[in-house]
Coordinates of C-alpha atoms and ligand atoms in Angstrom, one line a residue:
X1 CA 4.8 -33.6 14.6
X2 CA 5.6 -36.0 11.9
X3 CA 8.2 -34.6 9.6
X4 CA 7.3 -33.3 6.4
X5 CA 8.7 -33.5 3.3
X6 CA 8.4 -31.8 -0.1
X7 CA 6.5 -35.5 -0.8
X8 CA 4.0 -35.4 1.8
X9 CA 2.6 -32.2 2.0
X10 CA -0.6 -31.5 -0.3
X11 CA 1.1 -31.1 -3.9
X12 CA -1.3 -28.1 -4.9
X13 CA -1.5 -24.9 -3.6
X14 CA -4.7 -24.2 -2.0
X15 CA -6.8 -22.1 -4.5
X16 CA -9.0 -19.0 -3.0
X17 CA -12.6 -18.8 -4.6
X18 CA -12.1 -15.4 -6.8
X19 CA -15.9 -13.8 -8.2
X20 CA -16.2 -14.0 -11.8
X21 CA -14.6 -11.4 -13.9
X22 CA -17.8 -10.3 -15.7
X23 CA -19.6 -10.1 -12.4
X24 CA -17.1 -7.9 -10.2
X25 CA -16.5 -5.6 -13.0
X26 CA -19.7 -4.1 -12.6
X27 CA -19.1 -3.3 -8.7
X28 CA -16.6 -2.2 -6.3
X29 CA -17.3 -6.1 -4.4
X30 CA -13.6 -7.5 -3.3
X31 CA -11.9 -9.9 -6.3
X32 CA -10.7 -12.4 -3.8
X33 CA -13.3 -14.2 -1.1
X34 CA -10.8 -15.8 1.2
X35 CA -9.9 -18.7 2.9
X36 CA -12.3 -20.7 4.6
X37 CA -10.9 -22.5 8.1
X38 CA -10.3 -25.5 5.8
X39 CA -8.5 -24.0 3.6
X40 CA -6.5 -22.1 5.4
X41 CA -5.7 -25.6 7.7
X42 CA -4.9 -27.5 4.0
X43 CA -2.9 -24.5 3.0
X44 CA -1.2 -24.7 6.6
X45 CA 0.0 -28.4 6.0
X46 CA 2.4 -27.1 2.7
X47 CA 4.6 -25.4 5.0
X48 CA 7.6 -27.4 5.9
X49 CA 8.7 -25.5 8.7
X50 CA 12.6 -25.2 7.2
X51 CA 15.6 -24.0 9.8
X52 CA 16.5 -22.1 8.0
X53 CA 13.1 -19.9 7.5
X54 CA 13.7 -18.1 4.6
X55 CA 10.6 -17.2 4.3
X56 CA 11.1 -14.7 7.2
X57 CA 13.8 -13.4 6.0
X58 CA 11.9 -12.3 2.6
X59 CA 9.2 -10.4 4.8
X60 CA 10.7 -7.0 5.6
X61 CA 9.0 -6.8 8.8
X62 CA 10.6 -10.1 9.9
X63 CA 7.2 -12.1 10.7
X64 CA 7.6 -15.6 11.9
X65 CA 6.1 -16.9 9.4
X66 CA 6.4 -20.8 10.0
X67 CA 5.4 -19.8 14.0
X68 CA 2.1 -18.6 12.9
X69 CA 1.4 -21.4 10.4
X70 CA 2.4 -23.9 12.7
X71 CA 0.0 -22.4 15.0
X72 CA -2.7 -21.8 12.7
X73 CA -2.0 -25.6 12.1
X74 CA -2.9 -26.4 15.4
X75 CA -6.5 -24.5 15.2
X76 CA -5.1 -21.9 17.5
X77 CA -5.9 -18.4 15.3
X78 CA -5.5 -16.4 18.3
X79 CA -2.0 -17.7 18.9
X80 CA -1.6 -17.5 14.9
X81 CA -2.4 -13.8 15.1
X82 CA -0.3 -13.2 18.2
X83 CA 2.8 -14.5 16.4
X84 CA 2.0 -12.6 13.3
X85 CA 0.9 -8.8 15.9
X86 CA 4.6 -9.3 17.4
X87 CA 6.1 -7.5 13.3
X88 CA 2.8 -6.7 12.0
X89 CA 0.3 -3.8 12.9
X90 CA -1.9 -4.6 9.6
X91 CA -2.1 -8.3 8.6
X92 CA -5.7 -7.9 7.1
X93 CA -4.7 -5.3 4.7
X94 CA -0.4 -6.8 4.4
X95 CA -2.2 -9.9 3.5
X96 CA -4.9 -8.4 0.8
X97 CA -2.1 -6.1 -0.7
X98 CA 1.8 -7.2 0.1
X99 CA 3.8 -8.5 -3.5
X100 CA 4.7 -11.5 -1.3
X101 CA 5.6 -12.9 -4.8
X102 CA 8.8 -11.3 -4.5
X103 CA 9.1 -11.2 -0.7
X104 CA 8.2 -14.0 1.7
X105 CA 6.8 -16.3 -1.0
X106 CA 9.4 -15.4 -3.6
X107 CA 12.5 -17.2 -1.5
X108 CA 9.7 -20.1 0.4
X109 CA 11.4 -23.4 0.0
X110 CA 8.3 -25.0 -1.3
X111 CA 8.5 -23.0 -4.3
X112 CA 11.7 -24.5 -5.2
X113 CA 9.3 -27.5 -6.4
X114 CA 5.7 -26.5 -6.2
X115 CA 4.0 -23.8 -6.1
X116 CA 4.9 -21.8 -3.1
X117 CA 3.0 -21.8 0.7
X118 CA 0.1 -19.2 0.2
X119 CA 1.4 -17.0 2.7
X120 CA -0.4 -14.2 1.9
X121 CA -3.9 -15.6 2.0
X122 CA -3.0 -17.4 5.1
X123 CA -2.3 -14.4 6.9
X124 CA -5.3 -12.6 5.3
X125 CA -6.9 -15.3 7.2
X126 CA -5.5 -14.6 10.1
X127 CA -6.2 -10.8 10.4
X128 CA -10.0 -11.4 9.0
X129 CA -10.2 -13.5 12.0
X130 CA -8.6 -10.7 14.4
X131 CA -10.9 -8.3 12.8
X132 CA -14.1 -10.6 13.7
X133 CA -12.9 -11.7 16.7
X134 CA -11.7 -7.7 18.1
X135 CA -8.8 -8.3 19.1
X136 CA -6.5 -6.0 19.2
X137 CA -4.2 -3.5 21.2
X138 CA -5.3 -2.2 25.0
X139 CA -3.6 1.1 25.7
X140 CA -1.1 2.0 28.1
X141 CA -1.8 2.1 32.0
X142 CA 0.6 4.6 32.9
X143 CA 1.5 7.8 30.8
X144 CA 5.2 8.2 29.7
X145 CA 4.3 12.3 30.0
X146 CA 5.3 13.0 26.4
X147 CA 3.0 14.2 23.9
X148 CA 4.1 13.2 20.2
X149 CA 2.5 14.2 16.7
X150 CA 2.3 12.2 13.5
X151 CA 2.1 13.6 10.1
X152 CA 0.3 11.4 7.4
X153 CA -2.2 8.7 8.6
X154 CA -0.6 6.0 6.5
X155 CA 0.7 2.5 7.0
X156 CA 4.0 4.8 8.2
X157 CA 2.3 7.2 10.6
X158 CA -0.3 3.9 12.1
X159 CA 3.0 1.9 12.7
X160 CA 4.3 4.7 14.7
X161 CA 1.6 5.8 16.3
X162 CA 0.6 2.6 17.7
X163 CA 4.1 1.4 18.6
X164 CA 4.8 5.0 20.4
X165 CA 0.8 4.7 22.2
X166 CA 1.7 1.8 23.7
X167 CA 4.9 3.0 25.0
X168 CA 2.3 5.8 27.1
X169 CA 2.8 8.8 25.0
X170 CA 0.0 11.0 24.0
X171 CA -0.2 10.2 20.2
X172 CA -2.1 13.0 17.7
X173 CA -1.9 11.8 14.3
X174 CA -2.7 14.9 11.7
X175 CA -4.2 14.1 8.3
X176 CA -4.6 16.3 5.5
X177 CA -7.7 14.3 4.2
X178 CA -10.8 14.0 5.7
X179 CA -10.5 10.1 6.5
X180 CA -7.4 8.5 7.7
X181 CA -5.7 5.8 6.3
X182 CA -3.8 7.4 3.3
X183 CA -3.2 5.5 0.2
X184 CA -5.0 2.1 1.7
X185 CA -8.2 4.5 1.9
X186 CA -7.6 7.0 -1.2
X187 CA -5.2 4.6 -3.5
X188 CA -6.1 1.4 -2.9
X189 CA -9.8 0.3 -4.4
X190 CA -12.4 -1.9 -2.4
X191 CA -12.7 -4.2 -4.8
X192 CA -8.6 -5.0 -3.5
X193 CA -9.1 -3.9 -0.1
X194 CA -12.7 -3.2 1.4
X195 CA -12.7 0.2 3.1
X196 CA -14.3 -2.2 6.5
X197 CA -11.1 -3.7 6.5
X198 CA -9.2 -0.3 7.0
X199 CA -11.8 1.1 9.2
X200 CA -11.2 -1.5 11.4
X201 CA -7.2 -2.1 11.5
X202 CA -8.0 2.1 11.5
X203 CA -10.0 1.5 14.8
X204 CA -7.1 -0.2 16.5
X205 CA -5.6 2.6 17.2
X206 CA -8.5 4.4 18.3
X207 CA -8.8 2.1 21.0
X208 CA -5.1 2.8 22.0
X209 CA -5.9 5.9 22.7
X210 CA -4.8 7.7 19.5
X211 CA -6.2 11.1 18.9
X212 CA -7.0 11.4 14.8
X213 CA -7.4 15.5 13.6
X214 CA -8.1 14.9 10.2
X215 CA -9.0 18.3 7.9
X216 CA -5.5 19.3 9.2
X217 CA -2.6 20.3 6.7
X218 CA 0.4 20.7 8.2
X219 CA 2.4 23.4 6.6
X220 CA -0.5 25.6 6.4
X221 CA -2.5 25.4 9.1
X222 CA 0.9 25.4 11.2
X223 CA 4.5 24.3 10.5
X224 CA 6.3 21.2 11.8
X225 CA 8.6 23.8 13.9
X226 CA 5.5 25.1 15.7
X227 CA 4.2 21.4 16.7
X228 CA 7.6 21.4 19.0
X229 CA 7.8 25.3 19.8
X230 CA 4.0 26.3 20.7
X231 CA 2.4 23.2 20.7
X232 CA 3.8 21.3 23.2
X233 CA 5.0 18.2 21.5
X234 CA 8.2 16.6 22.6
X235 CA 8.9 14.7 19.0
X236 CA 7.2 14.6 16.0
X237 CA 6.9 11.8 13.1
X238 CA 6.4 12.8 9.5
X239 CA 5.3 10.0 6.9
X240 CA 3.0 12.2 4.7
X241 CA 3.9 9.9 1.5
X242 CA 4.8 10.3 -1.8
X243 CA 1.2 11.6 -3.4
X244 CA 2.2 14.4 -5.7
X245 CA 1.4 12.9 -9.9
X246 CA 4.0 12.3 -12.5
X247 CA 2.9 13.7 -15.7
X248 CA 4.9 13.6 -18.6
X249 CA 5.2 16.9 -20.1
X250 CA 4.1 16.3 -23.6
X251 CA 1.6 18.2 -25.5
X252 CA -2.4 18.1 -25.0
X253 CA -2.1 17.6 -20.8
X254 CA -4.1 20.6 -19.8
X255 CA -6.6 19.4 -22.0
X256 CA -10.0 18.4 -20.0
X257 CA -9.9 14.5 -19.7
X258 CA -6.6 14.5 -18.6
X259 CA -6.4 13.2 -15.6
X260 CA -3.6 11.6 -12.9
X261 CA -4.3 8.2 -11.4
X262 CA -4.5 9.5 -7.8
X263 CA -6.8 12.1 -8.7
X264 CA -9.3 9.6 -10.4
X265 CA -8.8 6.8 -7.4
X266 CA -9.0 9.7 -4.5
X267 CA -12.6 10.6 -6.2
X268 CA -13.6 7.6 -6.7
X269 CA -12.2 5.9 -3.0
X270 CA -12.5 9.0 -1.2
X271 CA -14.5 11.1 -2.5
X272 CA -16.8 8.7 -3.1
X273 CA -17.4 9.0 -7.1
X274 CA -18.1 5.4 -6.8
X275 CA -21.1 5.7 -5.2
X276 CA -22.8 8.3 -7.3
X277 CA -25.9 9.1 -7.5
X278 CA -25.9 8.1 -3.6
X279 CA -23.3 10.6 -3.1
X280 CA -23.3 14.0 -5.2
X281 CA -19.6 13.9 -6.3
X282 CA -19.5 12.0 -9.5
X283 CA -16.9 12.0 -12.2
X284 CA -18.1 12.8 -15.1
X285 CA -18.2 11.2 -18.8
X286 CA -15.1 8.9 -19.0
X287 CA -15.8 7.3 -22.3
X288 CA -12.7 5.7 -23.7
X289 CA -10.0 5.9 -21.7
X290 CA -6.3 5.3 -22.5
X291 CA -3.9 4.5 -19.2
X292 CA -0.2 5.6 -19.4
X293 CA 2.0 2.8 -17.5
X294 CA 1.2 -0.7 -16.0
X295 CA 2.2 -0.7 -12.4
X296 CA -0.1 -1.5 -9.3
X297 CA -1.2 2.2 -9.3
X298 CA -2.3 1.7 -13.7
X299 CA -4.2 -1.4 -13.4
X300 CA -6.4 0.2 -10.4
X301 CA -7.0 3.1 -12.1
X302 CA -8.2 0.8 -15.2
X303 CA -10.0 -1.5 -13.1
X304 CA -11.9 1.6 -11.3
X305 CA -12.7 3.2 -14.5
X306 CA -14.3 0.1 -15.8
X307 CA -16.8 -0.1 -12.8
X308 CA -17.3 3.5 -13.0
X309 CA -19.0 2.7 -16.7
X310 CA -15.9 3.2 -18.9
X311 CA -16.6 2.4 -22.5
X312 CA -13.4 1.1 -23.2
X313 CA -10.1 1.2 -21.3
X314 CA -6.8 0.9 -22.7
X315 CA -3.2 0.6 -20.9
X316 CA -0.6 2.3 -23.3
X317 CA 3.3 0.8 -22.0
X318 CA 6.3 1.3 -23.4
X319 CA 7.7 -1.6 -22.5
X320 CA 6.2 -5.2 -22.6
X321 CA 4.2 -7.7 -20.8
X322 CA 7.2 -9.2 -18.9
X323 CA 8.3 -5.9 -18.0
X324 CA 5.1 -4.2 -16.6
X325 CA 6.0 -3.4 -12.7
X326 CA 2.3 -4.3 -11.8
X327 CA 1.7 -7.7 -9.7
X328 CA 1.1 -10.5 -11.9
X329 CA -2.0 -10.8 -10.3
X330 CA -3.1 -7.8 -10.6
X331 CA -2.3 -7.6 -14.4
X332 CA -4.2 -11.0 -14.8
X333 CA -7.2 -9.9 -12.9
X334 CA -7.4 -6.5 -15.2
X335 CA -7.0 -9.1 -18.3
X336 CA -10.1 -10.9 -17.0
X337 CA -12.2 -8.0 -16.8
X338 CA -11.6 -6.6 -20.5
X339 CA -9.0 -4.0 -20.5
X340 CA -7.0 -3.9 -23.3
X341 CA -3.1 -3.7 -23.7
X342 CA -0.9 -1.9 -25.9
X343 CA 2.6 -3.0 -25.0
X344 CA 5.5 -1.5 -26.8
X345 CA 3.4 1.9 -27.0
X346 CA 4.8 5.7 -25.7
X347 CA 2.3 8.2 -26.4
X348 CA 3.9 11.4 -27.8
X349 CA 0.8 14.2 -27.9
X350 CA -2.9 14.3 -26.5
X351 CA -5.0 15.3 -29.0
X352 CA -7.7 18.3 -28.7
X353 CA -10.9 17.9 -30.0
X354 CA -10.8 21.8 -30.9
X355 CA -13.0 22.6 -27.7
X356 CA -10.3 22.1 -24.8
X357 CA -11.0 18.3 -24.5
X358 CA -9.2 15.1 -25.4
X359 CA -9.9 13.3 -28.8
X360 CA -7.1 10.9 -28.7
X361 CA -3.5 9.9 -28.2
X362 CA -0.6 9.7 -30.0
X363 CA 1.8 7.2 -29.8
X364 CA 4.1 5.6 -31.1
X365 CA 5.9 1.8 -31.5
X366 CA 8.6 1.1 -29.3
X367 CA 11.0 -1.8 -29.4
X368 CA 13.5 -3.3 -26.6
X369 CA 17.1 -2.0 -26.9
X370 CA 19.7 -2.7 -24.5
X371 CA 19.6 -3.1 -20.7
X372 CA 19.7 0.0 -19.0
X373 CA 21.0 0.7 -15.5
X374 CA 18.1 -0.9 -13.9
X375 CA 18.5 -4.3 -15.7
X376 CA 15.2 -3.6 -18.1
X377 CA 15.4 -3.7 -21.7
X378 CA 15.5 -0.2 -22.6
X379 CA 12.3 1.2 -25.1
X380 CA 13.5 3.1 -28.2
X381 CA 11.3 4.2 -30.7
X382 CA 10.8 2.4 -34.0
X383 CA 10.7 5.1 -36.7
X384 CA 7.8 6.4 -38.5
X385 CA 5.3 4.1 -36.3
X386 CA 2.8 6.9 -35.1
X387 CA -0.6 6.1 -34.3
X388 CA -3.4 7.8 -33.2
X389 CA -5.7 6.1 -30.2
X390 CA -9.2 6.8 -30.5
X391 CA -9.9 8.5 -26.7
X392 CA -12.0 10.4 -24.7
X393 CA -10.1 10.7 -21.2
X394 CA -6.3 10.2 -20.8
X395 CA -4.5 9.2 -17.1
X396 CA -1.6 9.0 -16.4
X397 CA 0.3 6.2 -13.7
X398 CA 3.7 7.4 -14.3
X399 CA 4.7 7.4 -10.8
X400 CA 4.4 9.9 -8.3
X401 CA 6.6 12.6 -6.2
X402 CA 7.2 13.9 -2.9
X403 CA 4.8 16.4 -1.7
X404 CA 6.3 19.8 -1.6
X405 CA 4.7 21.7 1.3
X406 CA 6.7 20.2 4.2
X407 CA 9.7 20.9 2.1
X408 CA 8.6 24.2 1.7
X409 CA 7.3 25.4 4.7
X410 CA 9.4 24.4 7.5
X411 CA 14.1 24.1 7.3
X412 CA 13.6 20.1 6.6
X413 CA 17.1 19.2 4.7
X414 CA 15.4 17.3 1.5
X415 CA 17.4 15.0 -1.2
X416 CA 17.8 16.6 -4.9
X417 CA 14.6 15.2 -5.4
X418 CA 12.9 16.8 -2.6
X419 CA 12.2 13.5 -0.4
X420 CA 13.0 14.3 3.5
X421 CA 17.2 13.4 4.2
X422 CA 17.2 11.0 7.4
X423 CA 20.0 9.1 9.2
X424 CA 20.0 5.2 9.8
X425 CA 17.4 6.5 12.9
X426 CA 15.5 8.3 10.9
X427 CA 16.2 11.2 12.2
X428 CA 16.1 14.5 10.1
X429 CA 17.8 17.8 10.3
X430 CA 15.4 19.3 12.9
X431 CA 16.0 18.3 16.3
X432 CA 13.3 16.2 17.7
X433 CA 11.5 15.7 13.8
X434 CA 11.9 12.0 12.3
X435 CA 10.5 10.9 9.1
X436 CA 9.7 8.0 7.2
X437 CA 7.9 6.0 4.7
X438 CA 7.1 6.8 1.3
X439 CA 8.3 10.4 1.9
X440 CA 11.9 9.2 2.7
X441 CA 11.8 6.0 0.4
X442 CA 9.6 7.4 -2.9
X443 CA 6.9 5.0 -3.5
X444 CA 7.5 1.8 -2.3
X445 CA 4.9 -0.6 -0.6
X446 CA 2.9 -0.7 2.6
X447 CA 4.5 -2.9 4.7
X448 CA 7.9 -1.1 4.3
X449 CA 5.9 2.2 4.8
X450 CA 4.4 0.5 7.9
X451 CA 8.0 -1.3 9.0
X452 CA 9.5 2.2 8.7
X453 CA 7.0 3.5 11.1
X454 CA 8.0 1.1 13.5
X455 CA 11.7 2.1 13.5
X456 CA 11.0 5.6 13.9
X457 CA 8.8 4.8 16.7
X458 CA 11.7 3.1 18.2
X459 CA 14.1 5.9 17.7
X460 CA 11.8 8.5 18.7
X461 CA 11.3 6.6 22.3
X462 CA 15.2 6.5 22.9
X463 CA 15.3 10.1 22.0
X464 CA 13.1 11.0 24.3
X465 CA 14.8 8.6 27.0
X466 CA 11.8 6.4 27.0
X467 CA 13.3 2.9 28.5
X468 CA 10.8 0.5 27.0
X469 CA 11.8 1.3 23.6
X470 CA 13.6 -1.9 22.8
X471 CA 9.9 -3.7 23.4
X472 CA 8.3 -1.7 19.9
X473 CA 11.3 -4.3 18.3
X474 CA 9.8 -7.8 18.7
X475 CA 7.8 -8.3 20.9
X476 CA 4.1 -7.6 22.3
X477 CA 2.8 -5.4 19.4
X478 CA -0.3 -4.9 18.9
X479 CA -1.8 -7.0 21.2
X480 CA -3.1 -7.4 24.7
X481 CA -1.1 -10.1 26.1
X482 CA 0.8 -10.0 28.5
X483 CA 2.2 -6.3 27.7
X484 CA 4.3 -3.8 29.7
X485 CA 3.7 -0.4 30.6
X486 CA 7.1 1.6 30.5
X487 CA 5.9 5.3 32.5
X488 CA 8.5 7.7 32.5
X489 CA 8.9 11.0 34.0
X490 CA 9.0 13.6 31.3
X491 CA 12.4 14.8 31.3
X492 CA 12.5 18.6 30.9
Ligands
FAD501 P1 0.7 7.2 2.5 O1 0.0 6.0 2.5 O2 0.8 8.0 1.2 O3 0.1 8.2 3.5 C1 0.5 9.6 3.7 C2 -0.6 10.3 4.3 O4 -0.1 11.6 4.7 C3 -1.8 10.6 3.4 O5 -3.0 10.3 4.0 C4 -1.7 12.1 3.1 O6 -3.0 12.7 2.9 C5 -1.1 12.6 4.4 N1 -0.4 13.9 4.2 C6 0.4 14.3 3.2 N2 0.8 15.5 3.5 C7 0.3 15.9 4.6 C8 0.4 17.2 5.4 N3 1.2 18.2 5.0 N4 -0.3 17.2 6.5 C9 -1.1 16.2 7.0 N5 -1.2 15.0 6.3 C10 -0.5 14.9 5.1 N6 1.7 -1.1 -1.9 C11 1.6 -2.4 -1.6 O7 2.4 -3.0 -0.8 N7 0.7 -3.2 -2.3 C12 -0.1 -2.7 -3.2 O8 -1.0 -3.4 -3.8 C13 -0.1 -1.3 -3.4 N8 -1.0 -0.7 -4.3 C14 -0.9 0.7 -4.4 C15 -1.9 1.3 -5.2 C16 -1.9 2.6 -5.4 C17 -3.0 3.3 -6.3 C18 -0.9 3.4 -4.8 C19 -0.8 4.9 -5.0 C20 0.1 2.8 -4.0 C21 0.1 1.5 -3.8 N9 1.0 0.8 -3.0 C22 0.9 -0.5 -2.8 C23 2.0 1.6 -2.3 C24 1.7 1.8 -0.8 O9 0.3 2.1 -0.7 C25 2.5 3.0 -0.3 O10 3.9 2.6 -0.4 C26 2.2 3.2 1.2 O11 0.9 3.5 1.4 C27 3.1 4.4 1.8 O12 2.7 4.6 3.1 P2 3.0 6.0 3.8 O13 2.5 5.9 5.2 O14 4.5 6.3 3.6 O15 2.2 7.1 3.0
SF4_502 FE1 7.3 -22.8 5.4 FE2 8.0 -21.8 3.0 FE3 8.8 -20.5 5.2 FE4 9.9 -23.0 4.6 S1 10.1 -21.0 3.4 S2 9.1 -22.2 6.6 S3 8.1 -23.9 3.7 S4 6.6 -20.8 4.5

């Protein structure tokens, strides 16, 4: 191949058709439409192939990044995907949903210049292909003998499962919810990240022979110590995430309206709130809403409760634009489709309408003080600046917490702030129990949730003296080709 230079290679990034912002804010439609094959082969001509790969070194699963472009350069998608399956259980949904602004495309040479390789959409590509084309994992031909559970059906828990099926074992993945998939099904909205698309990375591990009990809560229906004592599992993998609310304890929050983000995406993802009057599970009167915080988790809520009807939806942050955690993507997409900003704003009191309901927010003007210990300007409050925000529904996308019950139910050692101790294997205090994920990490992102999974899976197959564990580490994942079955005798 001719060498390429930062000269030669098409100057512009390769735009992906988006749907207009005052159509999609009426449905739950996906934003983004995709590459097309030519695209995707224009977009595949910007990399440079450096020798450095840099690129791959920004991913934190390690993909070979420039292997599966310079593949999908050469037409050859299946090859494209096979580089991409070796790190990467979920390159549909990693593609859709990954910040590769600050990962793989954050550090691509390309960017130094131009506007970086489109990584992400070419590996969006990819996966859609995969997903078209069903390909995917075959199971194991020979059993290892060992029977292991997973707690939490997230990216973590589908990492691990799938690495740890393919190694022989007997994989039951339990799920408090009624669908699997955790945040990518309850979090996560369709118009970012159609529920087909997680259905079918989802169905993956069906066909590897995955058991799914969903309605299952572990720590009431049975403890973690029982799945190894009277239930006959040899190891067990915990990644039940980081889903409990922030609120922030000021007056007015028992009022109705109030709301956390995860409660108003789980009803309108899971529970379907979206789809009412087809489904019988709607939300009720939002009116004017105001949204505390402008992460990922804010602008989803905003965006979902502007397609649920919404009259007006505000974001309330107390820092400013350039500090908001959300992707700038995301931020720009929720700009598009009419929410309104208040940067510089911390509400102080929700206000009652004198009938147990919200009438409006109180906040007041902030301005940027010094750095504090995470680098960020710190808010203070300018004196006297209280306003009151005209609203009838109030959520909150503070952050969220580790969920309690495991914590509570079973001898797990936890950190001060009740997330599950590991070591460097992700082992925690009880023998045989590993854990990882959001529920080790706090909230972080899905394809550290997912690479988390991955190391547990290998960890859990070398405790269990399972020989092929080394092979859940590069190679052969996720995919039929030319895989290994590593059988081993149970050992007592
Ligand atoms: P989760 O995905 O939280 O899955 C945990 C699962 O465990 C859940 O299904 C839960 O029901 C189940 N569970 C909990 N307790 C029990 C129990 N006791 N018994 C049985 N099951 C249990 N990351 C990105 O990379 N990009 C994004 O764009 C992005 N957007 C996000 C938007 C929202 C609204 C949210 C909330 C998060 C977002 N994230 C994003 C973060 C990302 O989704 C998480 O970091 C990731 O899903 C964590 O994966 P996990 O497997 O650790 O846990
Ligand atoms: Fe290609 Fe960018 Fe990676 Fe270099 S850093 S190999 S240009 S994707």
């Amino acid at each position: 191949m001719k060498k390429r230079t930062i000269r030669t290679i098409p100057q512009e990034r390769t735009a992906m058709t988006e749907r207009p912002a005052a159509e999609r804010a009426r449905d739950f439609g996906e934003v983004a439409c995709g590459y097309t094959l030519a695209d995707a082969l224009r977009e595949s001509q910007r990399c440079l192939f450096c020798p450095d790969e840099p690129c791959v070194r920004g991913c934190p699963v390690g993909i070979d990044i420039p292997g599966f472009i310079e593949r999908l350069g050469e037409q050859d998608v299946r090859g494209a995907y096979d580089a991409i399956a070796d790190a990467s259980l979920l390159p549909a949904i990693c593609g859709r949903v990954c910040p590769q602004e600050t990962q793989c495309e954050g550090v691509c040479t390309v960017g130094d210049t131009l506007e970086p390789v489109a990584i992400g959409r070419l590996e969006r590509f990819v996966g859609d292909a995969a997903i078209c084309e069903g390909w995917a994992g075959e199971p194991a031909a020979e059993r290892s003998g060992f029977a292991v559970a997973i707690v939490g059906s997230g990216p973590a828990g589908m990492a691990c499962a799938a690495d740890l099926a393919r190694l022989g074992c007997d994989v039951t993945v339990f799920e408090a919810f009624q669908e699997p998939g955790g945040v990518l099904r309850y979090g996560i909205p369709d118009f970012r990240l159609p529920n087909e698309v997680v259905d079918a990375e989802i169905g993956k591990l069906a066909r590897l022979g995955i058991a799914i009990r969903a309605n299952t809560l572990v720590g009431r229906l049975f403890t973690l110590e029982d799945l190894i004592r009277d239930r006959g599992f040899a190891a067990v993998f915990v990644a039940t995430g980081a889903g409990t609310p922030t609120f922030m304890g000021i007056e007015g929050e028992s009022l109705n309206g109030v709301l956390s983000a995860n409660e108003l995406l789980t009803r309108a993802n899971l529970m379907r709130a979206r789809d009412f009057p087809a489904y019988d599970t709607p939300l009720g009167r939002l009116g004017r809403v105001a949204v505390v915080g402008a992460g990922n988790t804010a602008m989803d809520a905003m965006r979902v409760c502007r397609r649920l009807g919404a009259d007006k939806v505000t974001c309330v942050y107390w820092r400013g634009r350039a500090e908001a955690p959300a992707r700038a993507e995301e931020l720009h997409h929720a700009e598009e489709e009419g929410i309104e900003f208040r940067w510089l704003t911390e509400p102080v009191a929700i206000l009652d309408d004198g009938h147990g309901a919200v009438r409006g927010l109180r906040c007041r003007r902030m301005e940027l003080g010094d750095p504090d210990a995470s680098g960020r300007h710190r808010p203070v409050p300018v004196p006297d600046s209280e306003v009151d925000l005209e609203c009838d529904s109030v959520v909150f996308a503070i952050g969220t917490n580790a969920n309690p019950i495991l914590g509570q139910t079973s001898k797990l050692a936890l950190d001060p702030r009740g997330y599950i101790k590991v070591d460097g294997d992700l082992a925690t205090s009880l023998d045989g129990v590993f854990a990882g994920g959001d529920i080790v990490t706090g909230a972080a992102t899905v394809i550290e949730a997912m690479g988390a999974g991955r190391r547990a899976a290998r960890s859990i197959a070398r405790y269990l003296g399972l020989g092929g564990a080394d092979a859940t580490g590069g190679t052969l994942f996720g995919i039929a080709g030319g895989q290994h079955n590593y059988a081993r005798v149970r050992v007592a």
